[in-house]
mmCIF file of C-alpha atoms in Angstrom:
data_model
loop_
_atom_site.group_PDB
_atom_site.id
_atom_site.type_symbol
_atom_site.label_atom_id
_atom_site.label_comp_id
_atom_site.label_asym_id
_atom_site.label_seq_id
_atom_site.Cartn_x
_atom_site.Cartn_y
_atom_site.Cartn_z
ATOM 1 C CA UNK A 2 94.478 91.619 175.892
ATOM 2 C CA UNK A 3 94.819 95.423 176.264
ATOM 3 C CA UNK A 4 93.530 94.720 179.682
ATOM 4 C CA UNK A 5 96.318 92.808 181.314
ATOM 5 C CA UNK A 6 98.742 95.330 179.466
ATOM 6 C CA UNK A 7 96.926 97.498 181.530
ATOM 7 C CA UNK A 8 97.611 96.322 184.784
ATOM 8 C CA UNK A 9 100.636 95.498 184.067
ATOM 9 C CA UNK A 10 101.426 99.212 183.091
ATOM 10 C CA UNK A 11 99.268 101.260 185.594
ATOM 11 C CA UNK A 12 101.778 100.990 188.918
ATOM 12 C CA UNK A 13 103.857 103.638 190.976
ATOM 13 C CA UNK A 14 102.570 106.933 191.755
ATOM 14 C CA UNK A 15 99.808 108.342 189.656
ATOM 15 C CA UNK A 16 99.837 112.138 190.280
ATOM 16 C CA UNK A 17 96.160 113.456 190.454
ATOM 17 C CA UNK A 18 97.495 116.867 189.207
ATOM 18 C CA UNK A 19 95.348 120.210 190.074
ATOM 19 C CA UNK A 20 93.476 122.400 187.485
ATOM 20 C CA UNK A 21 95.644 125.347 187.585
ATOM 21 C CA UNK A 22 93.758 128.665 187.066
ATOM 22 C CA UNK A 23 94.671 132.126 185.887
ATOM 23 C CA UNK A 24 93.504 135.399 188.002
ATOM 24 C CA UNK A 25 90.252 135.767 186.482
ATOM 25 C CA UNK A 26 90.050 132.267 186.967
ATOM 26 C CA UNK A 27 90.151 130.670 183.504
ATOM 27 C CA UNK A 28 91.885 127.417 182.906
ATOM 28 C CA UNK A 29 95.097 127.821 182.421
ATOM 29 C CA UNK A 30 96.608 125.149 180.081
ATOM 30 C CA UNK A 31 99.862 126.562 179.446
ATOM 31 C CA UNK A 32 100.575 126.182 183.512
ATOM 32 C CA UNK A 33 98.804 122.403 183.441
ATOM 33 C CA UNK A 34 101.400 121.241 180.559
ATOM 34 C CA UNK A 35 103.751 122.490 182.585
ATOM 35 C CA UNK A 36 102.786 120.606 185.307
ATOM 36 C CA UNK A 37 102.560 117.654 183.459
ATOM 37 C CA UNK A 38 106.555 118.227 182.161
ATOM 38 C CA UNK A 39 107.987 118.706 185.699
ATOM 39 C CA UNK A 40 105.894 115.219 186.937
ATOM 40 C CA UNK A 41 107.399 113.633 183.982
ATOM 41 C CA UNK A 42 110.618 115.089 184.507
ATOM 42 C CA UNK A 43 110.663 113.891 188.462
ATOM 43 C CA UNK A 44 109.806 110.537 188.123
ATOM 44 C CA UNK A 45 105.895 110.523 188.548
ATOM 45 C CA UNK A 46 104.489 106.984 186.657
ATOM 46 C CA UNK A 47 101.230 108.035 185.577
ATOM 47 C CA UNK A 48 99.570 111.505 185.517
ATOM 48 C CA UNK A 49 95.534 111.856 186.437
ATOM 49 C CA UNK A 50 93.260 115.063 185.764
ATOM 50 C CA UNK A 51 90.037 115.626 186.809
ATOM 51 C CA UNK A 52 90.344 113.488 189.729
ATOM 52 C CA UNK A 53 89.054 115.167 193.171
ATOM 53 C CA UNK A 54 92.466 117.710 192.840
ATOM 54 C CA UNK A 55 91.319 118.937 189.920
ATOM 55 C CA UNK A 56 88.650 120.351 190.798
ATOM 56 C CA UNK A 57 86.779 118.789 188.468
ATOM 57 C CA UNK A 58 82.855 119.675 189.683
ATOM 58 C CA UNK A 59 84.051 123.606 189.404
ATOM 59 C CA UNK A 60 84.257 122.804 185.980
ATOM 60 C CA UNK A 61 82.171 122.869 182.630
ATOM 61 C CA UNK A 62 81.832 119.387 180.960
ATOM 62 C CA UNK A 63 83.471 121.073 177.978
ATOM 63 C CA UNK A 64 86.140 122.139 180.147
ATOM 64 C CA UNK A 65 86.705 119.006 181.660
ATOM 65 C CA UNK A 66 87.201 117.586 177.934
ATOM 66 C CA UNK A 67 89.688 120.547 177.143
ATOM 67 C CA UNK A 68 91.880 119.475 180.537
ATOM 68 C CA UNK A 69 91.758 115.874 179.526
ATOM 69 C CA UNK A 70 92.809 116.648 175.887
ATOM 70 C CA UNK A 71 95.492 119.208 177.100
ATOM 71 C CA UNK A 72 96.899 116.398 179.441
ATOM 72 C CA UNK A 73 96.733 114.072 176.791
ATOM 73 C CA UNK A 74 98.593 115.563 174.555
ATOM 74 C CA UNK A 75 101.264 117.095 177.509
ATOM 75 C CA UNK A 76 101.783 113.658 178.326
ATOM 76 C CA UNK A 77 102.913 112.604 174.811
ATOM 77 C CA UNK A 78 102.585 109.130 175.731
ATOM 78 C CA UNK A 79 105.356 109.091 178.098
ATOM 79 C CA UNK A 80 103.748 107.793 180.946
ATOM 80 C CA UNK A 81 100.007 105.898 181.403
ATOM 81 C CA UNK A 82 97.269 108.641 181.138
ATOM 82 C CA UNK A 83 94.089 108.465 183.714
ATOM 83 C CA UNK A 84 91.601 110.742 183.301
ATOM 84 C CA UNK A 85 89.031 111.149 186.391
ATOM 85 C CA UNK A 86 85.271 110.928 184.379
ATOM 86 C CA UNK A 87 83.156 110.362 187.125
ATOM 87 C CA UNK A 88 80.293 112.746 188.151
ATOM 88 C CA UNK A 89 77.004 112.848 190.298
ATOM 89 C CA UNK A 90 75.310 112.439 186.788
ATOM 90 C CA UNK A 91 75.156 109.127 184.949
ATOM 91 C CA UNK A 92 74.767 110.304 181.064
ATOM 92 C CA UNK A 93 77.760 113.217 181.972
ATOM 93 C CA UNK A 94 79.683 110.078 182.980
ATOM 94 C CA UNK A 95 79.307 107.540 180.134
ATOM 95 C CA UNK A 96 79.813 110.996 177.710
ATOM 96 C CA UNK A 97 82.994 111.913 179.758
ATOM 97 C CA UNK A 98 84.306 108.380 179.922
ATOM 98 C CA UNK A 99 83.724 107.509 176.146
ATOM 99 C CA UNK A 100 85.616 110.602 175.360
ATOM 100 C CA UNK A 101 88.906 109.646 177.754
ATOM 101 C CA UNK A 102 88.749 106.562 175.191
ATOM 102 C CA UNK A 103 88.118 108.820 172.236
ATOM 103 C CA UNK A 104 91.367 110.894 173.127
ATOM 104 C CA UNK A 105 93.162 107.351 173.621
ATOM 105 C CA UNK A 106 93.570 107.539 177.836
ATOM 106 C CA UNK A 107 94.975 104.673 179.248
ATOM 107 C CA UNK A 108 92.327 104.090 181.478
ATOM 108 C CA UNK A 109 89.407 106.138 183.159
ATOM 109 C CA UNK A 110 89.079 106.845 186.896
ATOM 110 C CA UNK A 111 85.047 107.049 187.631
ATOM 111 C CA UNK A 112 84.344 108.190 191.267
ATOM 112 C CA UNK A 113 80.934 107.089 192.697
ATOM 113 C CA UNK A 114 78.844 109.438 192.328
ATOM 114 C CA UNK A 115 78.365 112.028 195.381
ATOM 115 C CA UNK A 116 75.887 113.852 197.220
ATOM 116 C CA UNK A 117 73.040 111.594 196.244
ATOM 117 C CA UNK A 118 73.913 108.668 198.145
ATOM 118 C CA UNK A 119 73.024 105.715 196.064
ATOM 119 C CA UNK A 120 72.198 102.396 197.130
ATOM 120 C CA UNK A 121 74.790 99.175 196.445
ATOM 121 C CA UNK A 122 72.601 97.902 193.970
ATOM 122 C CA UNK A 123 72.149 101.601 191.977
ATOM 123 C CA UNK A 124 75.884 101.361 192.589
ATOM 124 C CA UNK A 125 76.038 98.390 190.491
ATOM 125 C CA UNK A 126 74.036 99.635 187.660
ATOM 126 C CA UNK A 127 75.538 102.661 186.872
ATOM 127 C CA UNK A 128 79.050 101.189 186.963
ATOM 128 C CA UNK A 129 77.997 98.329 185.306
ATOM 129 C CA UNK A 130 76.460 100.369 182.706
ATOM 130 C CA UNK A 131 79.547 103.177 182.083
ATOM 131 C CA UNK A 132 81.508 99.802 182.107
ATOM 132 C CA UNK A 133 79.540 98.447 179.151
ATOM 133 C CA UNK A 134 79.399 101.798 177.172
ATOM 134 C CA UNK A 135 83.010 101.511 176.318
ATOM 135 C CA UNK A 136 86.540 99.557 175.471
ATOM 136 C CA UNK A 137 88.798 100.941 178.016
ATOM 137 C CA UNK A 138 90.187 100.139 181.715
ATOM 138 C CA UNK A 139 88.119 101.392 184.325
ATOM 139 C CA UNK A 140 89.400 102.271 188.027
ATOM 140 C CA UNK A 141 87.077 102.756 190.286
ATOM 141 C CA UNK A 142 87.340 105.647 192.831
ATOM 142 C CA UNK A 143 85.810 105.216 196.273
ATOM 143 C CA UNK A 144 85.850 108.221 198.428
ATOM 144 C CA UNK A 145 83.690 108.007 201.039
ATOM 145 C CA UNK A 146 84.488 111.052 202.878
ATOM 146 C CA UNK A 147 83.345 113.079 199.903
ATOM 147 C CA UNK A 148 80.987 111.245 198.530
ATOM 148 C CA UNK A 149 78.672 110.258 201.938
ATOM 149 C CA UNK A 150 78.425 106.537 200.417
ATOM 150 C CA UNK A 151 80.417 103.630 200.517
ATOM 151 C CA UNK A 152 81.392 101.047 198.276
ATOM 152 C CA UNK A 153 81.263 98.102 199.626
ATOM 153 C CA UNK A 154 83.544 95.368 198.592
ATOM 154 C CA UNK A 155 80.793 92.831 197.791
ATOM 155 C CA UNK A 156 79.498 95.187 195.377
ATOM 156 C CA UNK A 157 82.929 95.894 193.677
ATOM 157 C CA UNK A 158 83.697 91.826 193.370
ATOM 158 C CA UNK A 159 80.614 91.541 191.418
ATOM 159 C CA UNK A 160 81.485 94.144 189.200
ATOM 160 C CA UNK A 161 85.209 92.775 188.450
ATOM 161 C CA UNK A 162 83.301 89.787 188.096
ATOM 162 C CA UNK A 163 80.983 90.610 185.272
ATOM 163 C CA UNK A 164 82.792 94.062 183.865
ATOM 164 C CA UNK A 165 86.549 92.598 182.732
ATOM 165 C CA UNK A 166 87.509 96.471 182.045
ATOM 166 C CA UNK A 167 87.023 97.064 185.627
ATOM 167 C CA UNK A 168 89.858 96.243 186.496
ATOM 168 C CA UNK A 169 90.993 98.334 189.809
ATOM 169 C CA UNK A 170 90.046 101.028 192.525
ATOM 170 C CA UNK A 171 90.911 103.843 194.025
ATOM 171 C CA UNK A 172 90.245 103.447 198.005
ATOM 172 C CA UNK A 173 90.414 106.809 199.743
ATOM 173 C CA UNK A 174 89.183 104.778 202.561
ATOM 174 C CA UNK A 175 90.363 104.936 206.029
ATOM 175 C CA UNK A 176 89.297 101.555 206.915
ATOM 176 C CA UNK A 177 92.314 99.446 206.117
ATOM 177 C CA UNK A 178 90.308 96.302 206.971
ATOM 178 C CA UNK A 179 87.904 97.401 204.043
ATOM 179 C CA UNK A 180 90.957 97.671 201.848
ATOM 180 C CA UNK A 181 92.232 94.390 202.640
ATOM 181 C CA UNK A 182 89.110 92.509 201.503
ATOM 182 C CA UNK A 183 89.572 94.259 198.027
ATOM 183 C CA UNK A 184 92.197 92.154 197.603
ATOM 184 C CA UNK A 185 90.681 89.064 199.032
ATOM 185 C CA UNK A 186 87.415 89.415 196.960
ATOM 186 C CA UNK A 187 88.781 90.901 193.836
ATOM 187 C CA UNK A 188 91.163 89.461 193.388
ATOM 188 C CA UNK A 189 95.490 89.780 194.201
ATOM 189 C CA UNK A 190 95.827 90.988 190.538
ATOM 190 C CA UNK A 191 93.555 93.573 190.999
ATOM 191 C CA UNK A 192 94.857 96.978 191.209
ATOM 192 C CA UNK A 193 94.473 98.484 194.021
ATOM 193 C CA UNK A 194 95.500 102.451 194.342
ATOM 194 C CA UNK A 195 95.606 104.355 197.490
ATOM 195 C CA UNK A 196 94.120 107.886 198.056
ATOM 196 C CA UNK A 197 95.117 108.067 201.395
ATOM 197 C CA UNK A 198 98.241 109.386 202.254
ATOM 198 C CA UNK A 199 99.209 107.421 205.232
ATOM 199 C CA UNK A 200 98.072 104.132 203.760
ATOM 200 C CA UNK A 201 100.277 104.498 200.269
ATOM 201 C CA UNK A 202 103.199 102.697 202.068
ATOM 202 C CA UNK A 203 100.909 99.679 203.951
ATOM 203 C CA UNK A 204 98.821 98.707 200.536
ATOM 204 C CA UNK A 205 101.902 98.591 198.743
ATOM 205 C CA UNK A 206 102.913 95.854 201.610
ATOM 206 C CA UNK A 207 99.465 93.706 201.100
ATOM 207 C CA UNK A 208 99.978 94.301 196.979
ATOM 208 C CA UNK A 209 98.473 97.458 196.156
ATOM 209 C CA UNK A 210 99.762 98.582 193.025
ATOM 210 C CA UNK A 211 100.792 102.016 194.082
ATOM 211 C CA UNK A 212 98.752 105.892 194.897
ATOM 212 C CA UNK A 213 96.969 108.358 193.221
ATOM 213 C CA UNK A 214 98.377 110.584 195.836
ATOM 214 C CA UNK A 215 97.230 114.587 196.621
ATOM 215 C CA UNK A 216 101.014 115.147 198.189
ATOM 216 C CA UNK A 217 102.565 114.063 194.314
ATOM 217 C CA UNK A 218 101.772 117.213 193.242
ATOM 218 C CA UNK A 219 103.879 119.126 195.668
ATOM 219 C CA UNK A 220 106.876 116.292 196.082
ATOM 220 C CA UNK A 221 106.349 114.229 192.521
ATOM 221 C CA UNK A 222 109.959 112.950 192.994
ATOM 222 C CA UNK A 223 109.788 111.824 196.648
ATOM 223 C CA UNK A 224 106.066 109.876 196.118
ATOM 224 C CA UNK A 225 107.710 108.061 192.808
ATOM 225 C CA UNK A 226 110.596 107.442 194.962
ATOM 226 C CA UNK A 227 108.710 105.522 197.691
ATOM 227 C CA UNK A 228 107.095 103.542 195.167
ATOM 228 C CA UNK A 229 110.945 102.706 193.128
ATOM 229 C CA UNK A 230 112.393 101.351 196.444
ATOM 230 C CA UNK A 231 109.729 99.449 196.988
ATOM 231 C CA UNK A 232 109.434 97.939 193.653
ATOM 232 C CA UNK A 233 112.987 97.239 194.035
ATOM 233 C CA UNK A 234 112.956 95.456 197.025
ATOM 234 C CA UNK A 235 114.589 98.217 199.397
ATOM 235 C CA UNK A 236 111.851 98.263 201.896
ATOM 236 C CA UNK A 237 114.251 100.260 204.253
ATOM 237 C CA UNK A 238 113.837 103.377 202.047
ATOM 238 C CA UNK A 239 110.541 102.850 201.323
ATOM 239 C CA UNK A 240 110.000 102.676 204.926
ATOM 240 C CA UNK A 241 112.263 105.911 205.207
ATOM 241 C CA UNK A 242 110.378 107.645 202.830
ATOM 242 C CA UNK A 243 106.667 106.498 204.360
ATOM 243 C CA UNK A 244 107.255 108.675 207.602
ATOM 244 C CA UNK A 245 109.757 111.484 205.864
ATOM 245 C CA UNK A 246 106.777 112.508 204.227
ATOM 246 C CA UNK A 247 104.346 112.463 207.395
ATOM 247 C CA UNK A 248 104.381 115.923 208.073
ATOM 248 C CA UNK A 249 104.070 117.326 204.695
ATOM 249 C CA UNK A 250 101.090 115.137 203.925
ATOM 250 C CA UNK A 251 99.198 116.445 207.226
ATOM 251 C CA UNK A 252 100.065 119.947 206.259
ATOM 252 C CA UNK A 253 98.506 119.355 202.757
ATOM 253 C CA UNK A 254 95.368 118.336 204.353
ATOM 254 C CA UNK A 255 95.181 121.277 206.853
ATOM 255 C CA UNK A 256 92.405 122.669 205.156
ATOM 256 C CA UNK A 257 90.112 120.985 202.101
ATOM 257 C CA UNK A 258 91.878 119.479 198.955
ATOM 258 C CA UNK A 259 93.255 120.719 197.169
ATOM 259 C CA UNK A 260 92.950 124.608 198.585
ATOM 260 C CA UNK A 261 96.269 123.884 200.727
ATOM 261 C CA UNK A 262 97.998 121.936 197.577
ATOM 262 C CA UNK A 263 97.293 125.248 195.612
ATOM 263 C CA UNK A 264 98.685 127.133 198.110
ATOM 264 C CA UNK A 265 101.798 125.144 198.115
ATOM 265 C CA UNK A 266 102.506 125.451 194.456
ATOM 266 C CA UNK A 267 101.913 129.227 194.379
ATOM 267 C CA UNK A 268 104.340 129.386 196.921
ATOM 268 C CA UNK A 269 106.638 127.471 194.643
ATOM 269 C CA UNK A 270 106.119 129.256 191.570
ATOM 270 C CA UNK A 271 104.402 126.585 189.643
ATOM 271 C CA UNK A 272 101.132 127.970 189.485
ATOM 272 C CA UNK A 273 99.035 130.883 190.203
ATOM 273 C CA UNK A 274 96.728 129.902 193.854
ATOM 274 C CA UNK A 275 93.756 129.903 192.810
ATOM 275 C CA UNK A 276 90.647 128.216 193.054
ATOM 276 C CA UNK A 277 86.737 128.482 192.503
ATOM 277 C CA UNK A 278 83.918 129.116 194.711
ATOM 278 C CA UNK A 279 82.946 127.597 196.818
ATOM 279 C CA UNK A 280 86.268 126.408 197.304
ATOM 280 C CA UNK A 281 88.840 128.796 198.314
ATOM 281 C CA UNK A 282 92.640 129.160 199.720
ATOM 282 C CA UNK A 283 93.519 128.414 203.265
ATOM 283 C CA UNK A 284 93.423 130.883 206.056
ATOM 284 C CA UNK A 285 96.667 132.812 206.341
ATOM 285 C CA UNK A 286 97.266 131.289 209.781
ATOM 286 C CA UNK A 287 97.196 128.105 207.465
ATOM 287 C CA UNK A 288 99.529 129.208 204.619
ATOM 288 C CA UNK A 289 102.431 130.961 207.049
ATOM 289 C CA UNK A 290 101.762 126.744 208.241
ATOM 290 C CA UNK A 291 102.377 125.815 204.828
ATOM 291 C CA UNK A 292 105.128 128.134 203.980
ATOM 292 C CA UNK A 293 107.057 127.052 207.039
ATOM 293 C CA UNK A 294 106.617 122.950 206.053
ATOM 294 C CA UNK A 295 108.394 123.747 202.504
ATOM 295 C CA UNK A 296 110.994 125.466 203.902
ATOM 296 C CA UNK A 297 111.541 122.396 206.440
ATOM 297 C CA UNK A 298 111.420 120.098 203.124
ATOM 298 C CA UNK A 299 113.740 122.440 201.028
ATOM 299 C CA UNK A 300 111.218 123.144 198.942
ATOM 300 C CA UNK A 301 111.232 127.140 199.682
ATOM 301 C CA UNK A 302 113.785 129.328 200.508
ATOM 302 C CA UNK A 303 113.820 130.393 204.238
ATOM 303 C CA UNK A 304 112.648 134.257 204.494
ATOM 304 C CA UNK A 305 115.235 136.437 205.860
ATOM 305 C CA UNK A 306 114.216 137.960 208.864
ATOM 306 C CA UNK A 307 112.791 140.904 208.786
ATOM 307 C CA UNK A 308 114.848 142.511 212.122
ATOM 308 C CA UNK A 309 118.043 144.003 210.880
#
């Protein structure tokens, strides 16, 4: 069943790469199948557009499509292909999500839908129903910090229950408890991905099946690393690796994602820093912040000083 293939494929770190934009701010799709290469290139498992990095409610639904086919194709079938096709609108969804299967994704990643705050049992409908309107995995993203509602794990049980392509989440949820239960009520062979940064490391320990990580995009190599030693078995460096990558992920999160994550990359020559109203770049008191974090990580060059 292309559904257990599924799980059995979709593990590691799944970068939720950002929608790079030119200076007028156009997509830029050259710079995003770039991207793609050096994630591919560094060890990443899975690549994700569209996702909450992406920016993907500062773009047109046919722009959304032209990412996801861009990605598609960048990926080349080298590594499992999520899509985010969630939105605050049900019919954008279903259209979005049949077209990740259209393109041949590997899954979809549908995020509950934000700022209007549905009930559990609206919940249930709507996934229910983009669950039914196509053939291909679903992952579930719950963000409650963005979103203002919660998913509650009752809710989600049902739906692995009665949807069999639903079959994993996304919890960008603080409440480790909460995360925990997933497991418990789902199911151990669900898959469960973390959004959090600090919590990658302890739901791989309770049998998450790896992140969909912000900080991937800056460190691809050292996020798929964590997730190798721990698939191996060498829980030291995974360990290592968990609190190595502390201070970087705070930094990342100094200001809204993925405004300091664009910053980063600029600095780093990967992309141009850009972003669309209403979001924007950090403050400069944030970026010289920034700046000084790569350097600490060898990721920039130290500046020379600037007394002789």
């Amino acid at each position: 069943m292309a559904y257990r293939e599924a799980k059995e494929r979709l593990r590691g770190s799944i970068a939720p790469v950002v929608t790079p934009f030119d200076e007028e701010g156009n997509v830029d799709f050259a710079a995003l199948a770039a991207l793609i290469d050096w994630h591919i290139e560094s060890g990443t498992h899975g690549i994700s557009v569209t996702g909450t990095s992406g920016e993907p409610s500062s773009l047109t639904l046919e722009e959304r499509k032209q990412v996801m086919e861009t990605a598609k194709k960048a990926v080349a079938g080298r590594v499992p292909f999520v899509p985010g096709t969630g939105s605050t609108n049900h019919a954008e969804t279903i259209e979005l999500t049949k077209f990740a299967q259209e393109i041949g994704a590997d899954a979809a990643m549908v995020i509950v839908p934000y700022y209007n705050r549905p009930s559990q049992a609206a919940l249930y409908k709507h996934f229910k129903a983009v669950a039914e309107a196509v053939d291909i995995p679903i992952i579930v993203y719950n963000i409650p910090g963005r979103t203002a509602v919660n998913l509650e794990v009752k809710t989600l049980a049902r739906l692995a229950e009665d949807c069999p392509n639903i079959i994993g989440v996304k919890e960008s949820n603080k409440d480790f408890e909460h995360v925990n239960r997933v497991l418990w009520h789902c199911g151990r062979d669900f898959l469960l991905f973390s959004g959090i940064e600090l919590l990658c490391y302890p739901m791989l320990a309770i049998g998450g099946a790896g992140s969909i990580s912000a900080t991937a995009n800056v460190v691809p190599h050292k996020v798929a690393e964590l997730h190798d030693a721990w698939f191996e078995g060498d829980i030291k460096r995974a360990q290592d690796l968990h609190f190595e990558l502390m201070e970087l992920n705070d930094v990342l999160f100094i200001e809204t994602n993925p405004g300091p994550v664009k910053a980063a990359l600029g600095m780093m020559g990967k992309i141009t820093p850009k972003l669309r109203l209403p979001l924007d770049l950090p403050s400069e008191e944030h970026q010289r912040q920034i700046r000084r974090t790569l350097v600490k990580y060898g990721l920039l060059a130290e500046e020379p000083s600037k007394t002789a």
